[in-house]
CSV table of C-alpha atoms in Angstrom, one decimal:
chain,number,residue,atom,x,y,z
A,29,MET,CA,91.8,107.4,105.0
A,30,ILE,CA,91.3,106.1,101.4
A,31,THR,CA,90.3,108.9,99.0
A,32,GLY,CA,89.3,108.8,95.4
A,33,ASP,CA,86.2,108.4,93.2
A,34,ALA,CA,83.2,106.5,94.5
A,35,SER,CA,83.8,103.4,92.2
A,36,TYR,CA,87.5,103.1,93.3
A,37,ILE,CA,86.6,103.4,97.0
A,38,LYS,CA,83.8,100.8,96.6
A,39,LYS,CA,86.3,98.4,94.9
A,40,ILE,CA,88.8,98.8,97.8
A,41,ASN,CA,86.1,98.3,100.4
A,42,ARG,CA,84.8,95.2,98.6
A,43,ALA,CA,88.3,93.6,98.5
A,44,LEU,CA,88.7,94.4,102.2
A,45,ILE,CA,85.4,92.7,103.1
A,46,ILE,CA,86.1,89.6,101.0
A,47,ARG,CA,89.6,89.3,102.5
A,48,GLU,CA,88.2,89.3,106.0
A,49,ILE,CA,85.4,86.8,105.2
A,50,LEU,CA,88.1,84.5,103.7
A,51,LYS,CA,90.4,85.0,106.7
A,52,GLU,CA,87.7,84.3,109.3
A,53,GLY,CA,85.8,81.7,107.4
A,54,MET,CA,82.5,82.9,108.9
A,55,ILE,CA,81.8,86.4,110.3
A,56,SER,CA,78.9,88.7,111.2
A,57,ARG,CA,78.2,92.0,109.6
A,58,ALA,CA,78.8,93.7,113.0
A,59,ASP,CA,82.2,92.1,113.4
A,60,LEU,CA,83.1,93.0,109.8
A,61,SER,CA,82.3,96.6,110.6
A,62,LYS,CA,84.6,96.5,113.7
A,63,ILE,CA,87.5,94.8,111.9
A,64,THR,CA,87.5,96.9,108.7
A,65,ALA,CA,86.4,100.2,110.4
A,66,LEU,CA,83.8,100.5,107.7
A,67,THR,CA,80.3,101.8,108.6
A,68,LYS,CA,77.4,99.3,109.1
A,69,ALA,CA,75.7,100.9,106.1
A,70,THR,CA,78.7,100.2,103.9
A,71,ILE,CA,79.0,96.6,105.1
A,72,SER,CA,75.2,96.0,104.5
A,73,ALA,CA,75.3,97.5,101.0
A,74,GLN,CA,78.4,95.5,100.0
A,75,ALA,CA,77.0,92.3,101.5
A,76,ALA,CA,73.8,92.7,99.6
A,77,ASP,CA,75.8,93.0,96.3
A,78,LEU,CA,77.9,89.9,97.2
A,79,LEU,CA,74.8,87.9,98.1
A,80,GLU,CA,73.2,88.9,94.8
A,81,GLU,CA,76.3,87.8,92.9
A,82,GLU,CA,76.2,84.5,94.9
A,83,LEU,CA,79.8,85.0,96.1
A,84,ILE,CA,78.8,84.8,99.7
A,85,VAL,CA,76.1,83.0,101.6
A,86,GLU,CA,74.3,83.6,104.9
A,87,THR,CA,74.1,81.2,107.8
A,88,GLN,CA,72.2,81.6,111.0
A,89,LEU,CA,74.4,80.6,114.0
A,90,GLU,CA,72.8,78.1,116.4
A,91,HIS,CA,73.6,78.9,120.0
A,92,SER,CA,72.0,78.9,123.4
A,93,ALA,CA,72.8,82.4,124.5
A,94,VAL,CA,70.0,84.8,125.1
A,95,GLY,CA,69.3,87.2,122.3
A,96,ARG,CA,69.0,87.3,118.6
A,97,LYS,CA,70.8,84.6,116.6
A,98,PRO,CA,73.5,86.3,114.5
A,99,ILE,CA,73.5,86.0,110.7
A,100,MET,CA,77.0,84.9,109.6
A,101,LEU,CA,78.5,85.6,106.2
A,102,SER,CA,80.9,83.1,104.5
A,103,LEU,CA,82.3,82.7,101.1
A,104,ASN,CA,80.3,80.6,98.6
A,105,ALA,CA,83.3,78.4,97.9
A,106,GLU,CA,81.6,76.3,95.3
A,107,ALA,CA,80.5,79.3,93.2
A,108,GLY,CA,83.5,78.7,90.9
A,109,TYR,CA,86.7,76.8,90.5
A,110,ALA,CA,90.3,77.8,89.8
A,111,LEU,CA,92.5,75.6,87.6
A,112,GLY,CA,96.3,75.6,88.3
A,113,ILE,CA,98.7,73.9,86.0
A,114,ASP,CA,102.4,73.1,86.6
A,115,LEU,CA,104.1,72.6,83.3
A,116,ASP,CA,107.3,70.9,84.2
A,117,PHE,CA,109.9,68.8,82.4
A,118,GLY,CA,108.6,65.1,82.3
A,119,GLN,CA,105.2,65.8,83.8
A,120,VAL,CA,102.4,68.3,83.9
A,121,SER,CA,100.3,68.6,87.1
A,122,PHE,CA,96.8,69.9,87.3
A,123,MET,CA,94.9,71.1,90.4
A,124,LEU,CA,91.3,72.3,90.6
A,125,SER,CA,90.4,74.2,93.7
A,126,ASN,CA,87.3,75.9,95.0
A,127,LEU,CA,87.2,79.6,95.8
A,128,SER,CA,88.6,79.0,99.3
A,129,GLY,CA,91.7,77.4,97.7
A,130,VAL,CA,90.7,73.9,98.9
A,131,PRO,CA,91.7,71.3,96.3
A,132,VAL,CA,88.8,69.5,94.5
A,133,PHE,CA,91.1,67.2,92.6
A,134,THR,CA,94.7,66.9,91.5
A,135,GLU,CA,96.3,64.9,88.7
A,136,THR,CA,99.8,64.5,87.4
A,137,ILE,CA,100.3,63.3,83.8
A,138,PRO,CA,103.7,62.0,82.6
A,139,LEU,CA,105.1,64.0,79.7
A,140,ASP,CA,107.2,62.1,77.3
A,141,THR,CA,107.6,64.9,74.7
A,142,GLU,CA,109.2,68.3,74.6
A,143,ASP,CA,107.4,69.3,71.3
A,144,TYR,CA,105.5,72.5,71.7
A,145,THR,CA,102.5,71.5,69.5
A,146,GLU,CA,102.0,68.2,71.3
A,147,ILE,CA,102.1,69.9,74.7
A,148,LEU,CA,99.8,72.7,73.5
A,149,GLN,CA,97.2,70.1,72.3
A,150,LEU,CA,97.4,68.2,75.7
A,151,LEU,CA,96.7,71.5,77.6
A,152,ILE,CA,93.8,72.4,75.3
A,153,GLN,CA,92.2,69.0,75.8
A,154,TYR,CA,92.5,69.1,79.6
A,155,ILE,CA,91.3,72.7,79.9
A,156,THR,CA,88.3,72.1,77.6
A,157,ALA,CA,87.3,69.1,79.6
A,158,CYS,CA,87.4,71.0,82.9
A,159,GLN,CA,85.4,73.9,81.4
A,160,ALA,CA,82.7,71.4,80.3
A,161,LYS,CA,82.6,69.5,83.6
A,162,TYR,CA,82.2,72.6,85.8
A,163,SER,CA,80.1,74.8,83.5
A,164,GLU,CA,77.0,74.4,85.7
A,165,SER,CA,78.5,76.1,88.7
A,166,ARG,CA,77.7,79.8,89.1
A,167,TYR,CA,81.0,81.1,87.6
A,168,GLY,CA,82.5,77.9,86.1
A,169,ILE,CA,86.2,78.0,85.8
A,170,ILE,CA,87.1,81.4,87.2
A,171,GLY,CA,90.7,81.5,86.2
A,172,ILE,CA,93.5,79.4,84.7
A,173,VAL,CA,97.2,80.0,85.7
A,174,ILE,CA,100.1,78.0,84.3
A,175,ALA,CA,103.5,77.7,86.0
A,176,ILE,CA,106.4,78.0,83.7
A,177,HIS,CA,109.9,76.7,84.7
A,178,GLY,CA,111.7,79.3,82.8
A,179,LEU,CA,111.7,83.0,81.7
A,180,VAL,CA,108.3,84.7,81.4
A,181,THR,CA,108.2,88.3,80.2
A,182,THR,CA,106.0,91.0,81.9
A,183,ASP,CA,103.5,90.5,79.1
A,184,GLU,CA,103.4,86.7,79.8
A,185,THR,CA,105.3,85.6,76.7
A,186,ILE,CA,107.6,82.6,77.2
A,187,GLN,CA,111.1,83.9,76.6
A,188,TYR,CA,113.0,80.7,77.3
A,189,VAL,CA,112.3,77.3,78.9
A,190,PRO,CA,115.7,75.5,79.3
A,191,ARG,CA,114.5,71.9,79.7
A,192,PHE,CA,112.1,72.1,76.7
A,193,GLN,CA,114.4,74.4,74.7
A,194,TRP,CA,111.5,76.6,73.9
A,195,ALA,CA,112.3,80.2,72.9
A,196,SER,CA,110.0,83.1,72.2
A,197,VAL,CA,106.7,81.1,72.2
A,198,ASP,CA,103.3,82.7,72.9
A,199,LEU,CA,101.6,79.9,74.8
A,200,LYS,CA,99.1,82.3,76.4
A,201,ALA,CA,97.8,83.6,73.0
A,202,ASP,CA,97.7,80.1,71.5
A,203,LEU,CA,95.7,78.7,74.4
A,204,GLU,CA,93.3,81.6,74.7
A,205,LYS,CA,92.5,81.3,71.0
A,206,ALA,CA,91.7,77.6,71.4
A,207,VAL,CA,89.8,77.6,74.7
A,208,GLY,CA,88.1,81.0,74.6
A,209,THR,CA,89.1,82.3,78.0
A,210,SER,CA,91.9,84.2,79.6
A,211,ILE,CA,95.1,82.3,80.5
A,212,HIS,CA,97.8,83.6,82.8
A,213,LEU,CA,101.4,82.5,82.8
A,214,GLU,CA,103.8,82.9,85.7
A,215,ASN,CA,107.2,81.7,86.7
A,216,ASN,CA,107.0,78.6,88.9
A,217,ALA,CA,109.1,80.0,91.8
A,218,ASN,CA,106.9,83.1,91.9
A,219,LEU,CA,103.9,80.9,92.3
A,220,SER,CA,105.5,78.9,95.1
A,221,ALA,CA,106.2,82.2,96.9
A,222,PHE,CA,102.6,83.3,96.3
A,223,ALA,CA,101.4,80.0,97.8
A,224,GLU,CA,103.5,80.3,100.9
A,225,ARG,CA,102.2,83.8,101.4
A,226,ALA,CA,98.5,82.9,100.7
A,227,PHE,CA,98.3,79.7,102.6
A,228,ILE,CA,101.0,79.8,105.4
A,229,HIS,CA,102.7,83.1,106.1
A,230,HIS,CA,99.7,85.4,106.5
A,231,GLN,CA,101.6,88.0,108.6
A,232,THR,CA,104.4,88.5,106.0
A,233,ASP,CA,104.8,91.4,103.6
A,234,ASN,CA,108.2,90.5,102.2
A,235,LEU,CA,108.8,86.8,101.5
A,236,LEU,CA,111.4,84.9,99.5
A,237,CYS,CA,110.9,81.4,98.3
A,238,VAL,CA,113.9,79.4,97.1
A,239,THR,CA,113.2,76.3,95.1
A,240,LEU,CA,116.1,73.8,94.8
A,241,TYR,CA,114.8,71.1,92.5
A,242,SER,CA,116.1,70.8,88.9
A,243,GLY,CA,117.9,74.2,89.3
A,244,ILE,CA,117.5,77.0,91.8
A,245,GLY,CA,114.7,79.5,91.4
A,246,LEU,CA,113.7,82.5,93.5
A,247,GLY,CA,110.1,83.7,94.0
A,248,MET,CA,109.9,87.2,95.5
A,249,MET,CA,107.0,88.8,97.2
A,250,MET,CA,107.9,92.4,98.1
A,251,ASP,CA,105.2,94.5,99.9
A,252,ASN,CA,102.8,91.6,98.9
A,253,LYS,CA,103.5,92.0,95.2
A,254,PHE,CA,105.6,90.0,92.8
A,255,PHE,CA,109.1,91.5,92.2
A,256,ARG,CA,109.8,90.7,88.6
A,257,GLY,CA,112.4,93.2,87.4
A,258,HIS,CA,112.4,95.2,84.2
A,259,ASP,CA,111.5,92.4,81.7
A,260,GLY,CA,110.1,89.9,84.2
A,261,PHE,CA,113.3,87.9,84.6
A,262,ALA,CA,114.2,88.7,88.2
A,263,GLY,CA,114.7,85.6,90.4
A,264,GLU,CA,117.2,83.7,88.2
A,265,ILE,CA,119.4,83.5,91.3
A,266,GLY,CA,120.6,80.0,90.5
A,267,HIS,CA,123.1,81.7,88.1
A,268,MET,CA,124.7,83.8,90.7
A,269,ILE,CA,128.4,82.8,90.7
A,270,VAL,CA,129.5,81.4,94.1
A,271,VAL,CA,132.7,79.7,92.9
A,272,PRO,CA,134.7,81.8,90.4
A,273,SER,CA,136.0,79.6,87.5
A,274,GLY,CA,134.0,76.7,88.9
A,275,ILE,CA,131.8,74.0,87.3
A,276,PRO,CA,130.7,75.1,83.8
A,277,CYS,CA,127.0,75.9,83.5
A,278,ALA,CA,124.7,75.7,80.5
A,279,CYS,CA,124.0,79.5,80.9
A,280,GLY,CA,127.6,80.2,79.7
A,281,ASN,CA,129.1,81.0,83.1
A,282,GLN,CA,131.2,79.0,85.5
A,283,GLY,CA,130.6,78.3,89.2
A,284,CYS,CA,126.8,79.1,89.2
A,285,TRP,CA,125.0,78.5,92.5
A,286,GLU,CA,122.7,75.8,91.1
A,287,LYS,CA,125.7,73.7,90.1
A,288,TYR,CA,126.5,73.3,93.8
A,289,ALA,CA,123.3,73.8,95.8
A,290,SER,CA,120.4,72.3,93.7
A,291,GLU,CA,119.0,68.9,94.3
A,292,THR,CA,120.1,67.9,90.8
A,293,SER,CA,123.7,68.7,91.7
A,294,VAL,CA,123.4,66.4,94.8
A,295,PHE,CA,121.9,63.6,92.7
A,296,GLU,CA,124.7,64.0,90.1
A,297,GLN,CA,127.4,63.9,92.7
A,298,LEU,CA,125.9,60.8,94.4
A,299,SER,CA,125.4,59.1,91.1
A,300,GLU,CA,129.1,59.4,90.4
A,301,ARG,CA,130.2,58.4,93.8
A,302,LYS,CA,127.8,55.5,94.3
A,303,GLN,CA,127.7,54.4,90.6
A,304,VAL,CA,123.9,54.4,90.6
A,305,GLU,CA,121.8,55.8,87.8
A,306,PRO,CA,119.5,57.5,88.4
A,307,VAL,CA,119.7,58.4,92.1
A,308,THR,CA,116.2,58.9,93.7
A,309,TYR,CA,115.0,60.4,97.0
A,310,GLU,CA,114.5,56.8,98.2
A,311,HIS,CA,118.1,56.0,97.6
A,312,VAL,CA,119.2,59.1,99.6
A,313,ARG,CA,116.8,58.2,102.4
A,314,ASN,CA,118.1,54.7,102.7
A,315,TRP,CA,121.8,55.8,102.6
A,316,LEU,CA,121.2,58.4,105.3
A,317,GLU,CA,119.4,55.9,107.5
A,318,LYS,CA,122.6,53.7,107.1
A,319,GLN,CA,124.8,56.8,107.9
A,320,ASP,CA,126.6,56.3,104.6
A,321,VAL,CA,129.7,58.5,104.6
A,322,ASP,CA,129.5,59.5,100.9
A,323,THR,CA,125.9,60.7,101.3
A,324,GLN,CA,126.6,62.6,104.5
A,325,GLU,CA,129.6,64.4,103.0
A,326,THR,CA,127.6,65.3,99.9
A,327,MET,CA,124.7,66.7,102.0
A,328,GLU,CA,127.1,68.7,104.2
A,329,GLN,CA,128.7,70.2,101.1
A,330,PHE,CA,125.2,70.9,99.6
A,331,ILE,CA,124.2,72.8,102.8
A,332,TYR,CA,127.5,74.7,102.9
A,333,TYR,CA,127.0,76.1,99.3
A,334,LEU,CA,123.3,76.6,99.9
A,335,ALA,CA,124.2,78.9,102.9
A,336,ILE,CA,126.6,81.0,100.8
A,337,GLY,CA,123.8,81.8,98.3
A,338,LEU,CA,121.2,82.4,101.1
A,339,ASN,CA,123.6,84.8,102.9
A,340,ASN,CA,124.0,86.8,99.6
A,341,MET,CA,120.2,86.8,99.0
A,342,ILE,CA,119.3,87.9,102.5
A,343,ASN,CA,121.8,90.8,102.4
A,344,MET,CA,120.3,91.9,99.1
A,345,TYR,CA,116.6,91.8,99.9
A,346,ASN,CA,116.3,91.9,103.7
A,347,PRO,CA,113.1,89.7,103.7
A,348,ASP,CA,110.7,89.0,106.6
A,349,VAL,CA,110.7,85.3,105.8
A,350,VAL,CA,112.8,83.0,103.7
A,351,VAL,CA,111.2,79.7,102.7
A,352,ILE,CA,113.4,76.9,101.2
A,353,GLU,CA,111.7,74.2,99.1
A,354,SER,CA,113.7,71.0,99.1
A,355,GLU,CA,112.7,67.4,99.6
A,356,LEU,CA,116.3,66.5,100.3
A,357,LEU,CA,116.6,68.9,103.2
A,358,GLN,CA,113.4,67.3,104.7
A,359,LEU,CA,115.2,64.0,104.6
A,360,TYR,CA,118.4,65.2,106.3
A,361,PRO,CA,118.3,65.4,110.1
A,362,ALA,CA,118.8,68.9,111.6
A,363,SER,CA,119.3,70.5,108.1
A,364,LEU,CA,117.7,73.8,109.2
A,365,PRO,CA,120.0,74.3,112.3
A,366,LYS,CA,123.0,73.4,110.0
A,367,ILE,CA,122.0,76.1,107.6
A,368,HIS,CA,121.6,78.6,110.4
A,369,SER,CA,125.1,77.8,111.7
A,370,HIS,CA,126.5,79.1,108.4
A,371,LEU,CA,124.5,82.3,108.5
A,372,HIS,CA,126.5,84.2,111.1
A,373,SER,CA,127.0,87.6,109.5
A,374,LYS,CA,126.2,90.5,111.8
A,375,ILE,CA,124.6,92.4,108.9
A,376,SER,CA,122.2,89.7,107.7
A,377,HIS,CA,118.7,90.4,108.9
A,378,TYR,CA,115.6,88.3,108.5
A,379,ARG,CA,112.7,87.3,110.8
A,380,GLU,CA,112.3,83.6,109.9
A,381,LEU,CA,114.1,81.0,107.7
A,382,THR,CA,112.1,77.8,107.3
A,383,LEU,CA,111.7,74.7,105.2
A,384,SER,CA,108.5,74.5,103.2
A,385,GLY,CA,105.9,72.0,104.2
A,386,MET,CA,104.0,72.3,100.9
A,387,GLY,CA,106.7,70.5,98.8
A,388,HIS,CA,106.2,70.1,95.1
A,389,SER,CA,102.5,71.0,95.4
A,390,SER,CA,103.3,74.7,96.3
A,391,CYS,CA,103.6,75.7,92.7
A,392,VAL,CA,100.3,74.4,91.5
A,393,MET,CA,98.6,75.6,94.7
A,394,GLY,CA,100.0,79.1,94.1
A,395,ALA,CA,98.6,79.0,90.6
A,396,CYS,CA,95.1,78.3,92.0
A,397,ALA,CA,95.5,81.0,94.6
A,398,LEU,CA,96.6,83.6,92.0
A,399,ALA,CA,93.6,82.7,89.9
A,400,ILE,CA,91.3,83.2,92.9
A,401,SER,CA,93.1,86.5,93.8
A,402,ARG,CA,92.5,87.8,90.2
A,403,PHE,CA,88.8,86.7,90.2
A,404,LEU,CA,87.9,88.1,93.6
A,405,ASP,CA,90.1,91.2,93.0
A,406,VAL,CA,91.7,90.7,96.4
A,407,PRO,CA,95.5,91.2,96.0
A,408,VAL,CA,96.4,89.8,99.5
A,409,LEU,CA,94.8,86.5,100.2
A,410,ASN,CA,94.7,84.6,103.5
A,411,LEU,CA,93.5,81.1,102.6
A,412,PRO,CA,93.1,78.0,104.8
A,413,TYR,CA,95.7,75.2,104.3
A,414,GLY,CA,95.5,71.5,105.0
A,415,ASN,CA,91.9,70.9,103.9
A,416,GLU,CA,90.6,68.8,101.1
A,417,ALA,CA,87.2,68.9,99.5
C-alpha cells in the first residue's frame, strides 16, 4: 500500500489512472477501479479533475446490450503537442506528436554547418514557429526534448559532441532564454531506449538499446529509469576495447568496439575494398542481392565483433530485452540468428534480443515520448505504435 501525505498519494493515483487510460485507449470508470484497485470515489474525483483540465474526454459507447450505456474515458490527445528534435551531424530531424505519441508531422532539414551559433538560430526559428502554430490548442507545445549525439551531463549541459567538436556548451540555457520555455536535452541512445520501452516493449523493466550508426551508443532503462552514471556519461560502450592494440580510435584508445562493429566501420571497409566513395545502404543492398563475396565477408566480420560486445554488455547488465538498431542488419538475411549463434556463454542471461523496427525515427519518437511523460507526470508510458495523425 502506498503511504505518504495526501498530495503525494493523489499524484501517484493520478499517474496510475492516466497510464491505464493511455494503455487501454478507452476505458470506463468501473474498469479503471478494477485495474488500479482504487476506490470508485477516488476514480470519480480524479476523472472530474482531468475532465476540468481537458486532459481526458468522455464518450458514450453505442452498443445493443440491455442496460445503461457505459461512459468511457479517453485521453484528449489534441490538448497539446510534444516537439522532439534529433540534432545529428549533417541533419536535424523534427517530430511533433499529440499526447498519445502519434506523429502529427515530421521534417528533416539538411545541416551544412557545425557552427554552434548558426545551429542555435535554426533551432530557435523552428521552435518559435511551432509555438505560434499550435498556441491555440489547450496546452500548446507541452514539452521540447532534443537528442544530442554526444555527452550530456546530469544537469543537461553538453560536455562534448564529437562530430560537431562542441565542448562545454549550454544549449539548454541559450534556447530557453530565446524561446521562453523549458528545454530538455538527452543523449540520443537513451531516447532510442525510451522509445522502445514506451512504444514497443510494454512489459519490460530493464531494456538496453544499442545504436550502431555513426558510432555505437547504448541507451539503458533500468527499473524503467535512465541509467546515466555519476556525471551522465554512462553508455559510451562504443569505446569498450574488444581488440587490444587494435585500430586507433579518436578517443585516444586502440581497438574500440565501434571501430569494428558500427555501421560506419562497415562502410569504411567496403569503401576500401570496392573503391566506392561514399558507400550507401543501397550499395550494400545491391551487393548482397548479388551475393558479393567482399560484402558478405565484411558483414560476417561485423556480426562477429558485434556479438563480442553484446556478450560483454549482457553479462554486465543482465537485461530483460536487448534491442539493436541497425539498418545494415535489417538488410542482411538471418542476421539475428547469426548473432545468437555467437552468444553461447552459459552465464549470459537475457529474455529477448531483437532488431528494432523503428529505425532512425526511434530517437526523435523517444524525444516526443519523454516530453509527454514529463508533462503528464507519468514515468512509465505505454503508447500506441504504428499510427499516424
